XYZ file of C-alpha atoms in Angstrom:
375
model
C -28.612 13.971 6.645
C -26.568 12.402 9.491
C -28.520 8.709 9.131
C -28.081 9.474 5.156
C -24.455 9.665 5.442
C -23.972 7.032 8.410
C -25.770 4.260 5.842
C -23.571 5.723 3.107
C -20.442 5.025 5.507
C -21.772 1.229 6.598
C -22.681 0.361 2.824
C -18.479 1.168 1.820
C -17.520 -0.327 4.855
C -19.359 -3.702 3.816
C -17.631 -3.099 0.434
C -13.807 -2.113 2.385
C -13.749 -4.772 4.971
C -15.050 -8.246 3.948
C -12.502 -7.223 0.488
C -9.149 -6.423 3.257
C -10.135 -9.664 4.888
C -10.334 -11.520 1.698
C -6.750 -10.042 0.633
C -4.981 -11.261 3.360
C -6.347 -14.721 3.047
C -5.091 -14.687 -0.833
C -1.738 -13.078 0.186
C -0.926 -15.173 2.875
C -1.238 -18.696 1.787
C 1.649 -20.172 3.950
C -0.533 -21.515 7.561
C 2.215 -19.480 9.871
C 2.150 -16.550 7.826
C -1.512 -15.979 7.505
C -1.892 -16.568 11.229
C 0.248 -13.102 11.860
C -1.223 -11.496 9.347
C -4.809 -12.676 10.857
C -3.744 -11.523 14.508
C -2.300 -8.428 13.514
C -5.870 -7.739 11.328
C -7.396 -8.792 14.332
C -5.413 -6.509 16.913
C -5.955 -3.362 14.974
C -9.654 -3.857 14.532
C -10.488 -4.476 17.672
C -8.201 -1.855 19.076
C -10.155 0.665 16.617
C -12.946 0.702 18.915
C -10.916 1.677 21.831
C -9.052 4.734 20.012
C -12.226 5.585 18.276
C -13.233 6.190 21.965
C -10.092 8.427 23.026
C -10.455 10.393 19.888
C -14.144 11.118 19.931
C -13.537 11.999 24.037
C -10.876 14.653 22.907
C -12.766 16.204 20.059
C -16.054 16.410 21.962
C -13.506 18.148 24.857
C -11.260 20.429 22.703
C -13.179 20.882 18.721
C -16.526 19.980 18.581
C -17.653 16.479 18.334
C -18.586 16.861 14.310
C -14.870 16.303 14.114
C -15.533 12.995 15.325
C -17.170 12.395 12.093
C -15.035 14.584 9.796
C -12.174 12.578 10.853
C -12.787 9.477 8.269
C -11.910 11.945 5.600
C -8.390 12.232 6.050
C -8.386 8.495 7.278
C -9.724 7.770 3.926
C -7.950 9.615 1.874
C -4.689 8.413 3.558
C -6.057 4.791 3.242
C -6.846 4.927 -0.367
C -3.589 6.158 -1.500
C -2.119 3.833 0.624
C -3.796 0.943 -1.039
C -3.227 2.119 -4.699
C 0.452 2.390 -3.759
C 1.113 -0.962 -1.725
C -1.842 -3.686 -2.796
C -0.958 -5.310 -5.659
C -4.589 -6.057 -7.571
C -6.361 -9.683 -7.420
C -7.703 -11.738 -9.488
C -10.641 -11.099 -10.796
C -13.626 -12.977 -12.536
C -17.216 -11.837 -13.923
C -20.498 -12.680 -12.194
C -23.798 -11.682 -11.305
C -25.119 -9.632 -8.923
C -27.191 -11.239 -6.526
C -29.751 -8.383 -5.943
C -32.659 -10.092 -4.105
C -30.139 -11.602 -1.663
C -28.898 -8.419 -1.025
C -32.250 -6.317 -0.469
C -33.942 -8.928 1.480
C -31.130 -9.358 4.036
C -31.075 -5.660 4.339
C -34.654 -5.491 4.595
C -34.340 -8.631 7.274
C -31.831 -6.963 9.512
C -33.470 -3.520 9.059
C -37.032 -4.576 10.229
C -35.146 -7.323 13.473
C -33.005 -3.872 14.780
C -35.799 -1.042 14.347
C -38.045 -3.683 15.769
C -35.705 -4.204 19.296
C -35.329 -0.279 18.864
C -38.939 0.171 19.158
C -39.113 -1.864 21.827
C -36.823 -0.121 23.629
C -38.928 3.423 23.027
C -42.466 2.133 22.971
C -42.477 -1.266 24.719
C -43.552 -4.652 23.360
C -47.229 -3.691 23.475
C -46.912 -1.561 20.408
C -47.981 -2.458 17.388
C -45.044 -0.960 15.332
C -42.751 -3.116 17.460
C -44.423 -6.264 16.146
C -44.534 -4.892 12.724
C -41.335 -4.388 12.330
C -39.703 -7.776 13.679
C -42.071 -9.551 11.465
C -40.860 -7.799 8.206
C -37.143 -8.607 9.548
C -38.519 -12.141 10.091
C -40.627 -12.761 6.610
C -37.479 -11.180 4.555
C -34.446 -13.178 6.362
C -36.883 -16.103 5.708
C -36.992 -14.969 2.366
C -33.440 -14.155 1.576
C -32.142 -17.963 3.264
C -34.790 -19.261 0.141
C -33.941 -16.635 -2.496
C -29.662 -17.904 -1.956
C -30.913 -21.822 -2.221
C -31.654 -20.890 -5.650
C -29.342 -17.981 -6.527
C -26.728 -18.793 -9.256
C -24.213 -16.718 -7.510
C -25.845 -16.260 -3.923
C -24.282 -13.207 -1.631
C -24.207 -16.239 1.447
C -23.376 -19.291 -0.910
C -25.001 -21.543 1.839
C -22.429 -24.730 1.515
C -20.430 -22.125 3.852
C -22.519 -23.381 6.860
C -21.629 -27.260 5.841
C -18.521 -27.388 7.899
C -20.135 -26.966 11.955
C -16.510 -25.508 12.264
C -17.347 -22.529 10.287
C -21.009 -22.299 11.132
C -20.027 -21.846 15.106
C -17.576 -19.611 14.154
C -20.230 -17.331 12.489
C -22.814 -18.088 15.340
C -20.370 -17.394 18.334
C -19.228 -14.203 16.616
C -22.274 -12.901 16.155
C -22.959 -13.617 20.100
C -19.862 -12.379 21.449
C -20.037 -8.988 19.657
C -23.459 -8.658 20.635
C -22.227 -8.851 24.448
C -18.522 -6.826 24.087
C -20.215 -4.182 21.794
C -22.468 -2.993 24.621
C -19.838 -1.966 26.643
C -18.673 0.683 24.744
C -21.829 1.574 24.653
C -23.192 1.268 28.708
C -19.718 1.977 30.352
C -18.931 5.024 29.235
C -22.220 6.050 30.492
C -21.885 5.291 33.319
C -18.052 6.713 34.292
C -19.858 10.276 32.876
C -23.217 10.357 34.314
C -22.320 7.964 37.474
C -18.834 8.984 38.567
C -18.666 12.751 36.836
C -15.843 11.736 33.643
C -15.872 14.115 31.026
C -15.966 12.384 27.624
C -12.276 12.324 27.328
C -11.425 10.739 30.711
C -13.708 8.039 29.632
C -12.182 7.507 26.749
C -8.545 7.481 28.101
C -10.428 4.797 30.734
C -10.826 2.169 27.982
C -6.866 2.762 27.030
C -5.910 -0.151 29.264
C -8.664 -2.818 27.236
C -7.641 -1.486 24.089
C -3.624 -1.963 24.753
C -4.379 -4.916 26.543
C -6.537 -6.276 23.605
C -3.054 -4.711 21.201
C -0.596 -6.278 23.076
C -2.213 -10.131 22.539
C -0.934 -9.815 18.818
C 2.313 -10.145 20.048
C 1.657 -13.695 21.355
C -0.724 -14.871 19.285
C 0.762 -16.812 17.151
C 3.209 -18.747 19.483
C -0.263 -19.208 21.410
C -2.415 -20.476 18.327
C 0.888 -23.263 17.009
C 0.886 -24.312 21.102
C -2.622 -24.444 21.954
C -4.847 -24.110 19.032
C -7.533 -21.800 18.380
C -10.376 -23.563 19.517
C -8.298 -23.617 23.451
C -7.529 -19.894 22.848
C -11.098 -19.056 22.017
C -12.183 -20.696 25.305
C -10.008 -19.527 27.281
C -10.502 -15.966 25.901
C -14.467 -16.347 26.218
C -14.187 -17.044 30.119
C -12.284 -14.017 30.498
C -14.852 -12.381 29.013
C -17.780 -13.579 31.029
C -15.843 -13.186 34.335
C -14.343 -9.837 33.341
C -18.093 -8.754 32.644
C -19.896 -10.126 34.934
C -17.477 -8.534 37.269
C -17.525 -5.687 35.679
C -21.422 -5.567 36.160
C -21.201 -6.081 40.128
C -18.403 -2.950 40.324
C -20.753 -0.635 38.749
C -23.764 -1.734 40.889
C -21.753 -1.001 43.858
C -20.979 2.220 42.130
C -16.816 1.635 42.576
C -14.613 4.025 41.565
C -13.066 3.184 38.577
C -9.396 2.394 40.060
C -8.213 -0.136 40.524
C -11.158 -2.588 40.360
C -12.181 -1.441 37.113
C -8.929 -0.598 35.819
C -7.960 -4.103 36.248
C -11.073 -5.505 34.817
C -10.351 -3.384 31.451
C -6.846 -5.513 31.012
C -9.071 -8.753 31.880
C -11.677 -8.358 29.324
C -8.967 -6.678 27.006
C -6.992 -10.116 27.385
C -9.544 -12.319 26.628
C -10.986 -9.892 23.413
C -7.296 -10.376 22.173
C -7.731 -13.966 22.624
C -11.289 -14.624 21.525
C -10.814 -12.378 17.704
C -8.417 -14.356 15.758
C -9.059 -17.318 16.516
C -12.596 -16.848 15.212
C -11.569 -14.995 12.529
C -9.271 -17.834 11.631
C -11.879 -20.627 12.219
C -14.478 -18.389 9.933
C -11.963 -18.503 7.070
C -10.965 -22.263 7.520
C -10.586 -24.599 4.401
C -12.783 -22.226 2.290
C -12.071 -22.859 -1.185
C -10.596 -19.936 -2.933
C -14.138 -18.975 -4.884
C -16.050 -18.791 -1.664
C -12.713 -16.788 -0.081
C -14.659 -13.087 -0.459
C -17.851 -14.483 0.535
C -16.522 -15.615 3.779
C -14.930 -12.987 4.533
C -17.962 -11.656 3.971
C -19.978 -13.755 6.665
C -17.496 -12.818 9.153
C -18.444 -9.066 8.447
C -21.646 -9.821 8.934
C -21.887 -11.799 11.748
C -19.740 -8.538 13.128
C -21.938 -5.934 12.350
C -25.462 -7.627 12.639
C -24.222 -9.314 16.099
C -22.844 -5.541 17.331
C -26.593 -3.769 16.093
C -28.849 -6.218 17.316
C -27.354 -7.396 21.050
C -26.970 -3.268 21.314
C -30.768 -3.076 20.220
C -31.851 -5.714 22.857
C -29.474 -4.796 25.163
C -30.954 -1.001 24.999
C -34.151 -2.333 25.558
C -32.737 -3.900 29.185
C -31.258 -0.457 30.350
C -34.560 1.139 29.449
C -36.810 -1.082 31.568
C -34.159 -1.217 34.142
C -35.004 2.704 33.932
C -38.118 2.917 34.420
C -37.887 -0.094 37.193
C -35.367 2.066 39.103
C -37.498 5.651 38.615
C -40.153 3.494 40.995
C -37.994 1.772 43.554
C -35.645 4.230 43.637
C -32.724 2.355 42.468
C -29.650 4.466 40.942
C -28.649 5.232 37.258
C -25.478 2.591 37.670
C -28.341 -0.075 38.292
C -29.927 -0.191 35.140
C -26.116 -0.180 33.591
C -25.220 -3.281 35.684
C -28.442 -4.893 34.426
C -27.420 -3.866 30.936
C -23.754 -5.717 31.379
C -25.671 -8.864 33.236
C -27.484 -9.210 29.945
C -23.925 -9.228 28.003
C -22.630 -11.630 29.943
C -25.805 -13.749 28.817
C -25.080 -12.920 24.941
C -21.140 -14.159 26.205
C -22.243 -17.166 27.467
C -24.145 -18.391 24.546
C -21.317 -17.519 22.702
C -18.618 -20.034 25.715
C -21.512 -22.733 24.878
C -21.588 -22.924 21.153
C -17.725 -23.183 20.894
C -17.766 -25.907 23.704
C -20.125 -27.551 21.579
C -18.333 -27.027 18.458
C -15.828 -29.082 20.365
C -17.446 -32.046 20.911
C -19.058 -33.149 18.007
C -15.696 -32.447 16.309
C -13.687 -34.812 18.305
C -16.375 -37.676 18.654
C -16.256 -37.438 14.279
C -12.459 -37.432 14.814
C -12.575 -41.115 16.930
C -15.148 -41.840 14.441
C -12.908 -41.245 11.299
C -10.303 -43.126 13.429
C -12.165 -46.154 13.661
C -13.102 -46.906 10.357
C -9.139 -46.335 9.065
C -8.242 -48.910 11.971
C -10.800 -51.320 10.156
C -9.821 -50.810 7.255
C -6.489 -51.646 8.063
């Protein structure tokens, strides 16, 4: 019943969120507007995670941690009048629904997470492990040739033309599929490692998440001064330092102030940094048929980046387990390993947006040249 209802929740979440993201880019069509609007969409979704923590910590203290899942009702219900009351409706037009698109990419990243998960629980020597990443293989291999064909394709491929947007997709599918883990690994360890009830751990993320908040304030003076390409840089390094740091402090099993107090308002810097800027880059000169659809992408790049990094990343802490049941080594090891292999997923993610840069500005001189020749 519980995995019934969680795939009931993701499946009107992937209806709710690509649809708010795709309002705001239809609402906002002045450049400085939209930019607020995109840091303050930004801000409150990343800062979700970090209350999400706090109030799952104090029901699992004070209710009972069901609560933590009845909550959404009242959320929703709240939410839905809101929207009836305040969002004016938007244009709409008739289509088809791609269904092939749809089950094969749900097939796809189905078979690539339950694979990872298997790994994690039965090694790569099993045969169900292999199974299953092979199915997620064959049917994303069959969904990218099922939208080359598709009348009205779910992923309208001429998305990925621009390199601009593609490495937007690409490093936000990387970077959640470092920053996810830690809400994931950390809170572990500050309960098992350094005796924080499930509260406490949540009020120890407080300082990322109003850190992360507090960037929407700036934001937009940042993104007219600097650009979001700088910003996303900048905010990426943070992250890999913060982390990798991060991973070092909990090897040494520190207590958690003020090293990793301080580290929280680091990596909750650059996070506030890093989101709209991608977000904005994702959405960049989309035309206004493709707007939903990218929106969309973003969603997805989200969601698949935060399941499958935590499903590999699982699969690290497990092995760094078993490893440390034989040598000995402490629980806060195989935790430290864990965040090592999030800095790698943050890295990747530092890379592609360098390179994003480069081939950008060499077309630039490029496009330069030829109008001087013209001339």
């Amino acid at each position: 019943m519980l995995l019934v209802s969680r795939a009931f929740q993701g499946f009107a979440a992937a209806l709710a969120t690509p649809a708010a993201l795709a309002l705001l880019s239809a609402t906002f069509t002045e450049e400085k507007e939209r930019s607020r609007a995109i840091a303050m969409y930004s801000a409150v979704a990343g800062a979700g995670g970090g209350v999400g923590l706090l109030l799952g910590g104090f029901f699992t203290d004070f209710i009972s941690w069901r609560v933590g899942m009845f909550i959404n009702v009242p959320i929703g219900i709240v939410l839905m009048y809101l929207v009836w009351r305040y969002v004016s409706e938007s244009e709409t037009r008739t289509g088809r629904f791609d269904l092939w698109g749809a089950l094969t990419s749900v097939v796809g990243m189905t078979g690539l997470v339950y694979g990872f998960v298997q790994a994690a629980g039965q090694g790569w020597g099993s045969a169900e492990t292999w199974i299953w990443l092979g199915i997620g293989i064959v049917s994303l291999t069959v969904f990218v040739l099922v939208e080359k064909r598709a009348v009205e394709p779910i992923v309208p491929l001429r998305l990925f033309a621009s390199r601009q947007r593609s490495g937007a997709y690409l490093g936000r599918f990387l970077l959640v599929g470092g920053n996810f883990s830690l809400f994931f690994f950390i809170p572990q360890y500050l309960q098992n490692v350094l005796g924080f009830g499930s509260l406490e751990a949540g009020l120890a993320f407080l300082p990322f998440t109003a850190a992360q908040f507090g960037m929407m304030f700036v934001m937009q003076s940042l993104v007219l001064r600097y650009g979001n390409r700088k910003l996303l840089i900048a905010g990426l390094l943070l992250a890999v330092i913060g982390t990798l740091w991060m991973s070092r402090t909990i090897a040494a099993q520190t207590a958690y102030f003020p090293q990793m107090f301080f580290l929280m308002v680091i990596m909750g810097i650059g996070s506030g940094l890093m989101f709209q800027p991608l977000t904005a880059l994702g959405l960049s000169n989309v035309d206004a048929r493709d707007s939903g659809a990218a929106s969309g992408l973003i969603n997805v790049a989200h969601q698949s980046g935060a399941s499958l990094g935590l499903a590999i990343l699982v699969t690290v802490f497990n092995a760094s387990i078993q490893a440390g049941q034989i040598s000995g080594q402490p629980f806060a090891h195989a935790v430290s390993h864990s965040l090592l292999g999030s800095v790698v997923f943050q890295a990747s993610a530092l890379v592609t947006s360098i390179l994003l840069l480069i081939p950008l500005r060499a077309s630039a001189r490029r496009a330069g040249r030829l109008a001087a020749r013209r001339r």
